[in-house]
């Protein structure tokens, strides 16, 4: 199982971190060990003082494929989920300033929270899905997939140019504005439309 993540895929989020808006999808990956096992507690790692949440819609790949064409891209994912791409923002800023890879800031153990999934067929329009994140009952992120710079099918086409998509792979499609840090005792709840897809307590 591979985990693909897309950086800066919502303009308002790229801007809040003073990043340029990309002209093609920016891909990074997390290893399978980044996925927090369901029901396990999440502990803030000791190597960061600024751990950021990023709520993201996740696609689950249902068909193996390479160099997928746009018109067939929709056949390669059948479930839509929601999760968190945890980011050690302090480490990431240092790495970015040196032009170094991001892995230790983005792909560490348990950095990928994967909530529940819904069948794709339960959504009428892939480009109009509301999602959001509440922390301690307060909404901190609110997004809609209509604001994606690169939509789901475009991501499938782009990723599969370089990597073979395999059944079970996940694609984190990017986070909207409103990222910030978490502290022990926080409770995070993610929503896809009106459905709660995960609840996570920070330790
Ligand atoms: Zn992200």
mmCIF file with all atom_site columns, C-alpha atoms and ligand atoms in Angstrom:
data_model
loop_
_atom_site.group_PDB
_atom_site.id
_atom_site.type_symbol
_atom_site.label_atom_id
_atom_site.label_alt_id
_atom_site.label_comp_id
_atom_site.label_asym_id
_atom_site.label_entity_id
_atom_site.label_seq_id
_atom_site.pdbx_PDB_ins_code
_atom_site.Cartn_x
_atom_site.Cartn_y
_atom_site.Cartn_z
_atom_site.occupancy
_atom_site.B_iso_or_equiv
_atom_site.pdbx_formal_charge
_atom_site.auth_seq_id
_atom_site.auth_comp_id
_atom_site.auth_asym_id
_atom_site.auth_atom_id
_atom_site.pdbx_PDB_model_num
ATOM   1   C  CA  . UNK A 1 1   ? 0.000   0.000  0.000   1.00 0.00 ? 1   UNK A CA  1
ATOM   2   C  CA  . UNK A 1 2   ? 1.349   3.390  -0.988  1.00 0.00 ? 2   UNK A CA  1
ATOM   3   C  CA  . UNK A 1 3   ? 0.195   6.746  0.311   1.00 0.00 ? 3   UNK A CA  1
ATOM   4   C  CA  . UNK A 1 4   ? 0.397   9.647  -2.132  1.00 0.00 ? 4   UNK A CA  1
ATOM   5   C  CA  . UNK A 1 5   ? -0.106  13.183 -0.891  1.00 0.00 ? 5   UNK A CA  1
ATOM   6   C  CA  . UNK A 1 6   ? -0.661  16.334 -2.898  1.00 0.00 ? 6   UNK A CA  1
ATOM   7   C  CA  . UNK A 1 7   ? 0.808   19.587 -1.623  1.00 0.00 ? 7   UNK A CA  1
ATOM   8   C  CA  . UNK A 1 8   ? -0.664  23.055 -2.237  1.00 0.00 ? 8   UNK A CA  1
ATOM   9   C  CA  . UNK A 1 9   ? -3.802  21.909 -4.023  1.00 0.00 ? 9   UNK A CA  1
ATOM   10  C  CA  . UNK A 1 10  ? -6.033  24.684 -2.620  1.00 0.00 ? 10  UNK A CA  1
ATOM   11  C  CA  . UNK A 1 11  ? -5.051  28.268 -3.454  1.00 0.00 ? 11  UNK A CA  1
ATOM   12  C  CA  . UNK A 1 12  ? -6.055  29.692 -0.058  1.00 0.00 ? 12  UNK A CA  1
ATOM   13  C  CA  . UNK A 1 13  ? -3.811  27.156 1.720   1.00 0.00 ? 13  UNK A CA  1
ATOM   14  C  CA  . UNK A 1 14  ? -0.821  27.771 -0.588  1.00 0.00 ? 14  UNK A CA  1
ATOM   15  C  CA  . UNK A 1 15  ? -1.198  31.472 0.179   1.00 0.00 ? 15  UNK A CA  1
ATOM   16  C  CA  . UNK A 1 16  ? -1.463  31.086 3.962   1.00 0.00 ? 16  UNK A CA  1
ATOM   17  C  CA  . UNK A 1 17  ? 1.993   29.439 3.961   1.00 0.00 ? 17  UNK A CA  1
ATOM   18  C  CA  . UNK A 1 18  ? 3.378   31.958 1.444   1.00 0.00 ? 18  UNK A CA  1
ATOM   19  C  CA  . UNK A 1 19  ? 3.898   29.262 -1.172  1.00 0.00 ? 19  UNK A CA  1
ATOM   20  C  CA  . UNK A 1 20  ? 3.587   29.719 -4.911  1.00 0.00 ? 20  UNK A CA  1
ATOM   21  C  CA  . UNK A 1 21  ? 0.551   28.090 -6.564  1.00 0.00 ? 21  UNK A CA  1
ATOM   22  C  CA  . UNK A 1 22  ? 1.923   25.074 -8.481  1.00 0.00 ? 22  UNK A CA  1
ATOM   23  C  CA  . UNK A 1 23  ? 1.488   24.626 -12.234 1.00 0.00 ? 23  UNK A CA  1
ATOM   24  C  CA  . UNK A 1 24  ? 1.331   20.826 -11.939 1.00 0.00 ? 24  UNK A CA  1
ATOM   25  C  CA  . UNK A 1 25  ? 0.402   18.607 -8.967  1.00 0.00 ? 25  UNK A CA  1
ATOM   26  C  CA  . UNK A 1 26  ? 3.084   18.477 -6.270  1.00 0.00 ? 26  UNK A CA  1
ATOM   27  C  CA  . UNK A 1 27  ? 3.427   14.865 -5.097  1.00 0.00 ? 27  UNK A CA  1
ATOM   28  C  CA  . UNK A 1 28  ? 5.046   13.448 -2.006  1.00 0.00 ? 28  UNK A CA  1
ATOM   29  C  CA  . UNK A 1 29  ? 4.628   10.069 -0.357  1.00 0.00 ? 29  UNK A CA  1
ATOM   30  C  CA  . UNK A 1 30  ? 4.294   8.470  3.035   1.00 0.00 ? 30  UNK A CA  1
ATOM   31  C  CA  . UNK A 1 31  ? 5.267   4.836  3.704   1.00 0.00 ? 31  UNK A CA  1
ATOM   32  C  CA  . UNK A 1 32  ? 2.701   2.292  4.996   1.00 0.00 ? 32  UNK A CA  1
ATOM   33  C  CA  . UNK A 1 33  ? 4.129   2.748  8.526   1.00 0.00 ? 33  UNK A CA  1
ATOM   34  C  CA  . UNK A 1 34  ? 2.835   6.338  8.474   1.00 0.00 ? 34  UNK A CA  1
ATOM   35  C  CA  . UNK A 1 35  ? -0.745  5.096  8.792   1.00 0.00 ? 35  UNK A CA  1
ATOM   36  C  CA  . UNK A 1 36  ? -2.053  5.203  12.369  1.00 0.00 ? 36  UNK A CA  1
ATOM   37  C  CA  . UNK A 1 37  ? -3.743  1.886  13.125  1.00 0.00 ? 37  UNK A CA  1
ATOM   38  C  CA  . UNK A 1 38  ? -7.494  2.271  13.651  1.00 0.00 ? 38  UNK A CA  1
ATOM   39  C  CA  . UNK A 1 39  ? -8.398  2.846  17.271  1.00 0.00 ? 39  UNK A CA  1
ATOM   40  C  CA  . UNK A 1 40  ? -4.814  3.532  18.356  1.00 0.00 ? 40  UNK A CA  1
ATOM   41  C  CA  . UNK A 1 41  ? -4.036  6.739  20.283  1.00 0.00 ? 41  UNK A CA  1
ATOM   42  C  CA  . UNK A 1 42  ? -2.058  9.505  18.626  1.00 0.00 ? 42  UNK A CA  1
ATOM   43  C  CA  . UNK A 1 43  ? 0.967   10.883 20.480  1.00 0.00 ? 43  UNK A CA  1
ATOM   44  C  CA  . UNK A 1 44  ? 2.686   14.097 19.417  1.00 0.00 ? 44  UNK A CA  1
ATOM   45  C  CA  . UNK A 1 45  ? 6.230   13.036 18.464  1.00 0.00 ? 45  UNK A CA  1
ATOM   46  C  CA  . UNK A 1 46  ? 9.041   14.499 20.552  1.00 0.00 ? 46  UNK A CA  1
ATOM   47  C  CA  . UNK A 1 47  ? 10.970  15.892 17.563  1.00 0.00 ? 47  UNK A CA  1
ATOM   48  C  CA  . UNK A 1 48  ? 8.516   18.720 16.859  1.00 0.00 ? 48  UNK A CA  1
ATOM   49  C  CA  . UNK A 1 49  ? 7.171   21.726 18.750  1.00 0.00 ? 49  UNK A CA  1
ATOM   50  C  CA  . UNK A 1 50  ? 4.739   22.697 15.980  1.00 0.00 ? 50  UNK A CA  1
ATOM   51  C  CA  . UNK A 1 51  ? 2.706   19.725 14.795  1.00 0.00 ? 51  UNK A CA  1
ATOM   52  C  CA  . UNK A 1 52  ? 0.095   20.879 12.269  1.00 0.00 ? 52  UNK A CA  1
ATOM   53  C  CA  . UNK A 1 53  ? -3.170  19.201 11.297  1.00 0.00 ? 53  UNK A CA  1
ATOM   54  C  CA  . UNK A 1 54  ? -4.180  19.186 7.600   1.00 0.00 ? 54  UNK A CA  1
ATOM   55  C  CA  . UNK A 1 55  ? -7.612  17.716 6.919   1.00 0.00 ? 55  UNK A CA  1
ATOM   56  C  CA  . UNK A 1 56  ? -7.836  16.143 3.459   1.00 0.00 ? 56  UNK A CA  1
ATOM   57  C  CA  . UNK A 1 57  ? -10.211 14.159 1.280   1.00 0.00 ? 57  UNK A CA  1
ATOM   58  C  CA  . UNK A 1 58  ? -8.687  10.739 0.515   1.00 0.00 ? 58  UNK A CA  1
ATOM   59  C  CA  . UNK A 1 59  ? -9.233  8.601  -2.578  1.00 0.00 ? 59  UNK A CA  1
ATOM   60  C  CA  . UNK A 1 60  ? -8.910  4.824  -2.319  1.00 0.00 ? 60  UNK A CA  1
ATOM   61  C  CA  . UNK A 1 61  ? -7.557  3.122  -5.422  1.00 0.00 ? 61  UNK A CA  1
ATOM   62  C  CA  . UNK A 1 62  ? -9.610  0.126  -6.632  1.00 0.00 ? 62  UNK A CA  1
ATOM   63  C  CA  . UNK A 1 63  ? -7.784  -0.852 -9.827  1.00 0.00 ? 63  UNK A CA  1
ATOM   64  C  CA  . UNK A 1 64  ? -4.129  -1.227 -10.821 1.00 0.00 ? 64  UNK A CA  1
ATOM   65  C  CA  . UNK A 1 65  ? -3.026  1.223  -13.491 1.00 0.00 ? 65  UNK A CA  1
ATOM   66  C  CA  . UNK A 1 66  ? -0.175  3.061  -15.172 1.00 0.00 ? 66  UNK A CA  1
ATOM   67  C  CA  . UNK A 1 67  ? -0.381  6.110  -17.467 1.00 0.00 ? 67  UNK A CA  1
ATOM   68  C  CA  . UNK A 1 68  ? -4.124  6.346  -17.013 1.00 0.00 ? 68  UNK A CA  1
ATOM   69  C  CA  . UNK A 1 69  ? -5.989  8.556  -19.482 1.00 0.00 ? 69  UNK A CA  1
ATOM   70  C  CA  . UNK A 1 70  ? -8.242  11.292 -18.173 1.00 0.00 ? 70  UNK A CA  1
ATOM   71  C  CA  . UNK A 1 71  ? -11.472 9.830  -19.506 1.00 0.00 ? 71  UNK A CA  1
ATOM   72  C  CA  . UNK A 1 72  ? -10.848 6.569  -17.597 1.00 0.00 ? 72  UNK A CA  1
ATOM   73  C  CA  . UNK A 1 73  ? -9.386  8.103  -14.429 1.00 0.00 ? 73  UNK A CA  1
ATOM   74  C  CA  . UNK A 1 74  ? -12.687 7.960  -12.519 1.00 0.00 ? 74  UNK A CA  1
ATOM   75  C  CA  . UNK A 1 75  ? -12.642 4.151  -12.711 1.00 0.00 ? 75  UNK A CA  1
ATOM   76  C  CA  . UNK A 1 76  ? -9.510  3.924  -10.579 1.00 0.00 ? 76  UNK A CA  1
ATOM   77  C  CA  . UNK A 1 77  ? -11.016 5.029  -7.255  1.00 0.00 ? 77  UNK A CA  1
ATOM   78  C  CA  . UNK A 1 78  ? -14.258 3.821  -5.767  1.00 0.00 ? 78  UNK A CA  1
ATOM   79  C  CA  . UNK A 1 79  ? -14.203 5.177  -2.220  1.00 0.00 ? 79  UNK A CA  1
ATOM   80  C  CA  . UNK A 1 80  ? -13.886 8.645  -0.781  1.00 0.00 ? 80  UNK A CA  1
ATOM   81  C  CA  . UNK A 1 81  ? -12.584 9.137  2.728   1.00 0.00 ? 81  UNK A CA  1
ATOM   82  C  CA  . UNK A 1 82  ? -11.198 11.754 5.030   1.00 0.00 ? 82  UNK A CA  1
ATOM   83  C  CA  . UNK A 1 83  ? -8.014  11.966 7.051   1.00 0.00 ? 83  UNK A CA  1
ATOM   84  C  CA  . UNK A 1 84  ? -5.237  14.091 8.460   1.00 0.00 ? 84  UNK A CA  1
ATOM   85  C  CA  . UNK A 1 85  ? -1.824  14.677 6.932   1.00 0.00 ? 85  UNK A CA  1
ATOM   86  C  CA  . UNK A 1 86  ? 0.100   15.536 10.103  1.00 0.00 ? 86  UNK A CA  1
ATOM   87  C  CA  . UNK A 1 87  ? 3.076   17.793 9.449   1.00 0.00 ? 87  UNK A CA  1
ATOM   88  C  CA  . UNK A 1 88  ? 5.955   18.810 11.701  1.00 0.00 ? 88  UNK A CA  1
ATOM   89  C  CA  . UNK A 1 89  ? 5.827   22.396 10.420  1.00 0.00 ? 89  UNK A CA  1
ATOM   90  C  CA  . UNK A 1 90  ? 8.974   23.529 12.258  1.00 0.00 ? 90  UNK A CA  1
ATOM   91  C  CA  . UNK A 1 91  ? 11.029  20.713 10.716  1.00 0.00 ? 91  UNK A CA  1
ATOM   92  C  CA  . UNK A 1 92  ? 9.424   21.236 7.314   1.00 0.00 ? 92  UNK A CA  1
ATOM   93  C  CA  . UNK A 1 93  ? 10.310  24.948 7.325   1.00 0.00 ? 93  UNK A CA  1
ATOM   94  C  CA  . UNK A 1 94  ? 13.962  24.142 8.058   1.00 0.00 ? 94  UNK A CA  1
ATOM   95  C  CA  . UNK A 1 95  ? 14.070  21.503 5.319   1.00 0.00 ? 95  UNK A CA  1
ATOM   96  C  CA  . UNK A 1 96  ? 12.371  23.801 2.809   1.00 0.00 ? 96  UNK A CA  1
ATOM   97  C  CA  . UNK A 1 97  ? 14.855  26.593 3.496   1.00 0.00 ? 97  UNK A CA  1
ATOM   98  C  CA  . UNK A 1 98  ? 17.712  24.207 2.689   1.00 0.00 ? 98  UNK A CA  1
ATOM   99  C  CA  . UNK A 1 99  ? 15.964  22.729 -0.337  1.00 0.00 ? 99  UNK A CA  1
ATOM   100 C  CA  . UNK A 1 100 ? 15.985  19.305 1.329   1.00 0.00 ? 100 UNK A CA  1
ATOM   101 C  CA  . UNK A 1 101 ? 13.329  16.552 1.017   1.00 0.00 ? 101 UNK A CA  1
ATOM   102 C  CA  . UNK A 1 102 ? 10.368  16.659 3.408   1.00 0.00 ? 102 UNK A CA  1
ATOM   103 C  CA  . UNK A 1 103 ? 10.090  13.052 4.545   1.00 0.00 ? 103 UNK A CA  1
ATOM   104 C  CA  . UNK A 1 104 ? 11.026  13.432 8.203   1.00 0.00 ? 104 UNK A CA  1
ATOM   105 C  CA  . UNK A 1 105 ? 8.505   16.276 8.567   1.00 0.00 ? 105 UNK A CA  1
ATOM   106 C  CA  . UNK A 1 106 ? 5.665   14.571 6.689   1.00 0.00 ? 106 UNK A CA  1
ATOM   107 C  CA  . UNK A 1 107 ? 6.115   10.804 6.477   1.00 0.00 ? 107 UNK A CA  1
ATOM   108 C  CA  . UNK A 1 108 ? 7.013   9.786  10.040  1.00 0.00 ? 108 UNK A CA  1
ATOM   109 C  CA  . UNK A 1 109 ? 5.205   6.985  11.879  1.00 0.00 ? 109 UNK A CA  1
ATOM   110 C  CA  . UNK A 1 110 ? 1.494   7.682  12.483  1.00 0.00 ? 110 UNK A CA  1
ATOM   111 C  CA  . UNK A 1 111 ? 1.527   10.925 10.470  1.00 0.00 ? 111 UNK A CA  1
ATOM   112 C  CA  . UNK A 1 112 ? -1.352  9.655  8.305   1.00 0.00 ? 112 UNK A CA  1
ATOM   113 C  CA  . UNK A 1 113 ? -4.741  9.500  9.998   1.00 0.00 ? 113 UNK A CA  1
ATOM   114 C  CA  . UNK A 1 114 ? -7.199  7.560  7.858   1.00 0.00 ? 114 UNK A CA  1
ATOM   115 C  CA  . UNK A 1 115 ? -10.862 7.842  8.789   1.00 0.00 ? 115 UNK A CA  1
ATOM   116 C  CA  . UNK A 1 116 ? -13.864 6.045  7.348   1.00 0.00 ? 116 UNK A CA  1
ATOM   117 C  CA  . UNK A 1 117 ? -14.680 5.817  3.648   1.00 0.00 ? 117 UNK A CA  1
ATOM   118 C  CA  . UNK A 1 118 ? -17.924 6.206  1.718   1.00 0.00 ? 118 UNK A CA  1
ATOM   119 C  CA  . UNK A 1 119 ? -18.757 4.657  -1.621  1.00 0.00 ? 119 UNK A CA  1
ATOM   120 C  CA  . UNK A 1 120 ? -18.046 7.090  -4.438  1.00 0.00 ? 120 UNK A CA  1
ATOM   121 C  CA  . UNK A 1 121 ? -21.514 6.357  -5.826  1.00 0.00 ? 121 UNK A CA  1
ATOM   122 C  CA  . UNK A 1 122 ? -23.081 8.110  -2.811  1.00 0.00 ? 122 UNK A CA  1
ATOM   123 C  CA  . UNK A 1 123 ? -21.725 11.437 -4.108  1.00 0.00 ? 123 UNK A CA  1
ATOM   124 C  CA  . UNK A 1 124 ? -23.361 13.175 -7.047  1.00 0.00 ? 124 UNK A CA  1
ATOM   125 C  CA  . UNK A 1 125 ? -20.470 15.475 -7.978  1.00 0.00 ? 125 UNK A CA  1
ATOM   126 C  CA  . UNK A 1 126 ? -16.784 14.870 -7.219  1.00 0.00 ? 126 UNK A CA  1
ATOM   127 C  CA  . UNK A 1 127 ? -16.210 18.604 -7.657  1.00 0.00 ? 127 UNK A CA  1
ATOM   128 C  CA  . UNK A 1 128 ? -18.667 19.622 -4.960  1.00 0.00 ? 128 UNK A CA  1
ATOM   129 C  CA  . UNK A 1 129 ? -17.899 17.745 -1.753  1.00 0.00 ? 129 UNK A CA  1
ATOM   130 C  CA  . UNK A 1 130 ? -17.900 19.640 1.533   1.00 0.00 ? 130 UNK A CA  1
ATOM   131 C  CA  . UNK A 1 131 ? -15.496 18.614 4.255   1.00 0.00 ? 131 UNK A CA  1
ATOM   132 C  CA  . UNK A 1 132 ? -14.123 20.082 7.425   1.00 0.00 ? 132 UNK A CA  1
ATOM   133 C  CA  . UNK A 1 133 ? -12.325 19.691 10.696  1.00 0.00 ? 133 UNK A CA  1
ATOM   134 C  CA  . UNK A 1 134 ? -13.464 20.610 14.195  1.00 0.00 ? 134 UNK A CA  1
ATOM   135 C  CA  . UNK A 1 135 ? -11.100 20.879 17.130  1.00 0.00 ? 135 UNK A CA  1
ATOM   136 C  CA  . UNK A 1 136 ? -12.754 20.813 20.547  1.00 0.00 ? 136 UNK A CA  1
ATOM   137 C  CA  . UNK A 1 137 ? -16.105 21.487 18.812  1.00 0.00 ? 137 UNK A CA  1
ATOM   138 C  CA  . UNK A 1 138 ? -14.838 24.578 16.965  1.00 0.00 ? 138 UNK A CA  1
ATOM   139 C  CA  . UNK A 1 139 ? -14.556 24.522 13.153  1.00 0.00 ? 139 UNK A CA  1
ATOM   140 C  CA  . UNK A 1 140 ? -10.954 25.209 12.104  1.00 0.00 ? 140 UNK A CA  1
ATOM   141 C  CA  . UNK A 1 141 ? -10.979 24.044 8.472   1.00 0.00 ? 141 UNK A CA  1
ATOM   142 C  CA  . UNK A 1 142 ? -13.825 24.082 5.986   1.00 0.00 ? 142 UNK A CA  1
ATOM   143 C  CA  . UNK A 1 143 ? -13.281 23.089 2.376   1.00 0.00 ? 143 UNK A CA  1
ATOM   144 C  CA  . UNK A 1 144 ? -15.071 22.093 -0.800  1.00 0.00 ? 144 UNK A CA  1
ATOM   145 C  CA  . UNK A 1 145 ? -13.534 20.047 -3.605  1.00 0.00 ? 145 UNK A CA  1
ATOM   146 C  CA  . UNK A 1 146 ? -14.770 22.657 -6.132  1.00 0.00 ? 146 UNK A CA  1
ATOM   147 C  CA  . UNK A 1 147 ? -11.763 24.705 -4.970  1.00 0.00 ? 147 UNK A CA  1
ATOM   148 C  CA  . UNK A 1 148 ? -9.192  22.035 -5.855  1.00 0.00 ? 148 UNK A CA  1
ATOM   149 C  CA  . UNK A 1 149 ? -6.520  23.342 -8.218  1.00 0.00 ? 149 UNK A CA  1
ATOM   150 C  CA  . UNK A 1 150 ? -6.111  19.809 -9.647  1.00 0.00 ? 150 UNK A CA  1
ATOM   151 C  CA  . UNK A 1 151 ? -9.252  17.666 -9.423  1.00 0.00 ? 151 UNK A CA  1
ATOM   152 C  CA  . UNK A 1 152 ? -9.346  13.957 -8.594  1.00 0.00 ? 152 UNK A CA  1
ATOM   153 C  CA  . UNK A 1 153 ? -9.129  12.713 -12.183 1.00 0.00 ? 153 UNK A CA  1
ATOM   154 C  CA  . UNK A 1 154 ? -6.216  15.036 -12.960 1.00 0.00 ? 154 UNK A CA  1
ATOM   155 C  CA  . UNK A 1 155 ? -4.368  13.660 -9.920  1.00 0.00 ? 155 UNK A CA  1
ATOM   156 C  CA  . UNK A 1 156 ? -4.904  10.055 -11.088 1.00 0.00 ? 156 UNK A CA  1
ATOM   157 C  CA  . UNK A 1 157 ? -3.526  10.944 -14.535 1.00 0.00 ? 157 UNK A CA  1
ATOM   158 C  CA  . UNK A 1 158 ? -0.500  12.776 -13.117 1.00 0.00 ? 158 UNK A CA  1
ATOM   159 C  CA  . UNK A 1 159 ? 0.453   10.278 -10.390 1.00 0.00 ? 159 UNK A CA  1
ATOM   160 C  CA  . UNK A 1 160 ? 0.103   7.302  -12.759 1.00 0.00 ? 160 UNK A CA  1
ATOM   161 C  CA  . UNK A 1 161 ? 2.587   8.865  -15.190 1.00 0.00 ? 161 UNK A CA  1
ATOM   162 C  CA  . UNK A 1 162 ? 5.302   8.179  -12.630 1.00 0.00 ? 162 UNK A CA  1
ATOM   163 C  CA  . UNK A 1 163 ? 3.983   5.448  -10.332 1.00 0.00 ? 163 UNK A CA  1
ATOM   164 C  CA  . UNK A 1 164 ? 1.908   2.323  -10.859 1.00 0.00 ? 164 UNK A CA  1
ATOM   165 C  CA  . UNK A 1 165 ? -1.346  2.722  -8.970  1.00 0.00 ? 165 UNK A CA  1
ATOM   166 C  CA  . UNK A 1 166 ? -2.223  -0.411 -7.028  1.00 0.00 ? 166 UNK A CA  1
ATOM   167 C  CA  . UNK A 1 167 ? -5.417  -1.529 -5.340  1.00 0.00 ? 167 UNK A CA  1
ATOM   168 C  CA  . UNK A 1 168 ? -5.510  -0.123 -1.806  1.00 0.00 ? 168 UNK A CA  1
ATOM   169 C  CA  . UNK A 1 169 ? -3.227  2.842  -2.461  1.00 0.00 ? 169 UNK A CA  1
ATOM   170 C  CA  . UNK A 1 170 ? -4.438  6.106  -0.941  1.00 0.00 ? 170 UNK A CA  1
ATOM   171 C  CA  . UNK A 1 171 ? -4.272  9.632  -2.331  1.00 0.00 ? 171 UNK A CA  1
ATOM   172 C  CA  . UNK A 1 172 ? -4.489  12.585 0.063   1.00 0.00 ? 172 UNK A CA  1
ATOM   173 C  CA  . UNK A 1 173 ? -5.814  15.300 -2.213  1.00 0.00 ? 173 UNK A CA  1
ATOM   174 C  CA  . UNK A 1 174 ? -4.624  18.415 -0.367  1.00 0.00 ? 174 UNK A CA  1
ATOM   175 C  CA  . UNK A 1 175 ? -5.740  20.649 2.470   1.00 0.00 ? 175 UNK A CA  1
ATOM   176 C  CA  . UNK A 1 176 ? -7.705  23.914 2.431   1.00 0.00 ? 176 UNK A CA  1
ATOM   177 C  CA  . UNK A 1 177 ? -6.767  26.967 4.513   1.00 0.00 ? 177 UNK A CA  1
ATOM   178 C  CA  . UNK A 1 178 ? -6.897  26.999 8.280   1.00 0.00 ? 178 UNK A CA  1
ATOM   179 C  CA  . UNK A 1 179 ? -4.022  24.692 9.228   1.00 0.00 ? 179 UNK A CA  1
ATOM   180 C  CA  . UNK A 1 180 ? -2.609  25.090 12.712  1.00 0.00 ? 180 UNK A CA  1
ATOM   181 C  CA  . UNK A 1 181 ? -1.054  23.164 15.549  1.00 0.00 ? 181 UNK A CA  1
ATOM   182 C  CA  . UNK A 1 182 ? -2.443  20.635 17.995  1.00 0.00 ? 182 UNK A CA  1
ATOM   183 C  CA  . UNK A 1 183 ? -1.783  20.162 21.692  1.00 0.00 ? 183 UNK A CA  1
ATOM   184 C  CA  . UNK A 1 184 ? -2.325  17.248 24.057  1.00 0.00 ? 184 UNK A CA  1
ATOM   185 C  CA  . UNK A 1 185 ? -5.967  16.931 25.065  1.00 0.00 ? 185 UNK A CA  1
ATOM   186 C  CA  . UNK A 1 186 ? -7.343  18.274 21.765  1.00 0.00 ? 186 UNK A CA  1
ATOM   187 C  CA  . UNK A 1 187 ? -10.133 16.272 20.149  1.00 0.00 ? 187 UNK A CA  1
ATOM   188 C  CA  . UNK A 1 188 ? -10.205 16.357 16.336  1.00 0.00 ? 188 UNK A CA  1
ATOM   189 C  CA  . UNK A 1 189 ? -13.350 15.450 14.404  1.00 0.00 ? 189 UNK A CA  1
ATOM   190 C  CA  . UNK A 1 190 ? -13.463 15.237 10.621  1.00 0.00 ? 190 UNK A CA  1
ATOM   191 C  CA  . UNK A 1 191 ? -16.615 15.624 8.543   1.00 0.00 ? 191 UNK A CA  1
ATOM   192 C  CA  . UNK A 1 192 ? -17.406 14.692 4.959   1.00 0.00 ? 192 UNK A CA  1
ATOM   193 C  CA  . UNK A 1 193 ? -20.687 16.439 4.148   1.00 0.00 ? 193 UNK A CA  1
ATOM   194 C  CA  . UNK A 1 194 ? -22.710 15.720 7.320   1.00 0.00 ? 194 UNK A CA  1
ATOM   195 C  CA  . UNK A 1 195 ? -20.990 12.469 8.217   1.00 0.00 ? 195 UNK A CA  1
ATOM   196 C  CA  . UNK A 1 196 ? -18.364 12.221 10.923  1.00 0.00 ? 196 UNK A CA  1
ATOM   197 C  CA  . UNK A 1 197 ? -15.501 10.229 9.418   1.00 0.00 ? 197 UNK A CA  1
ATOM   198 C  CA  . UNK A 1 198 ? -13.040 10.200 12.314  1.00 0.00 ? 198 UNK A CA  1
ATOM   199 C  CA  . UNK A 1 199 ? -12.527 11.338 15.866  1.00 0.00 ? 199 UNK A CA  1
ATOM   200 C  CA  . UNK A 1 200 ? -9.024  11.513 17.281  1.00 0.00 ? 200 UNK A CA  1
ATOM   201 C  CA  . UNK A 1 201 ? -7.716  12.511 20.668  1.00 0.00 ? 201 UNK A CA  1
ATOM   202 C  CA  . UNK A 1 202 ? -4.269  14.045 20.824  1.00 0.00 ? 202 UNK A CA  1
ATOM   203 C  CA  . UNK A 1 203 ? -2.025  12.685 23.596  1.00 0.00 ? 203 UNK A CA  1
HETATM 204 ZN ZN1 . LIG B 2 .   ? -1.274  17.842 3.155   1.00 0.00 ? 1   LIG B ZN1 1
#
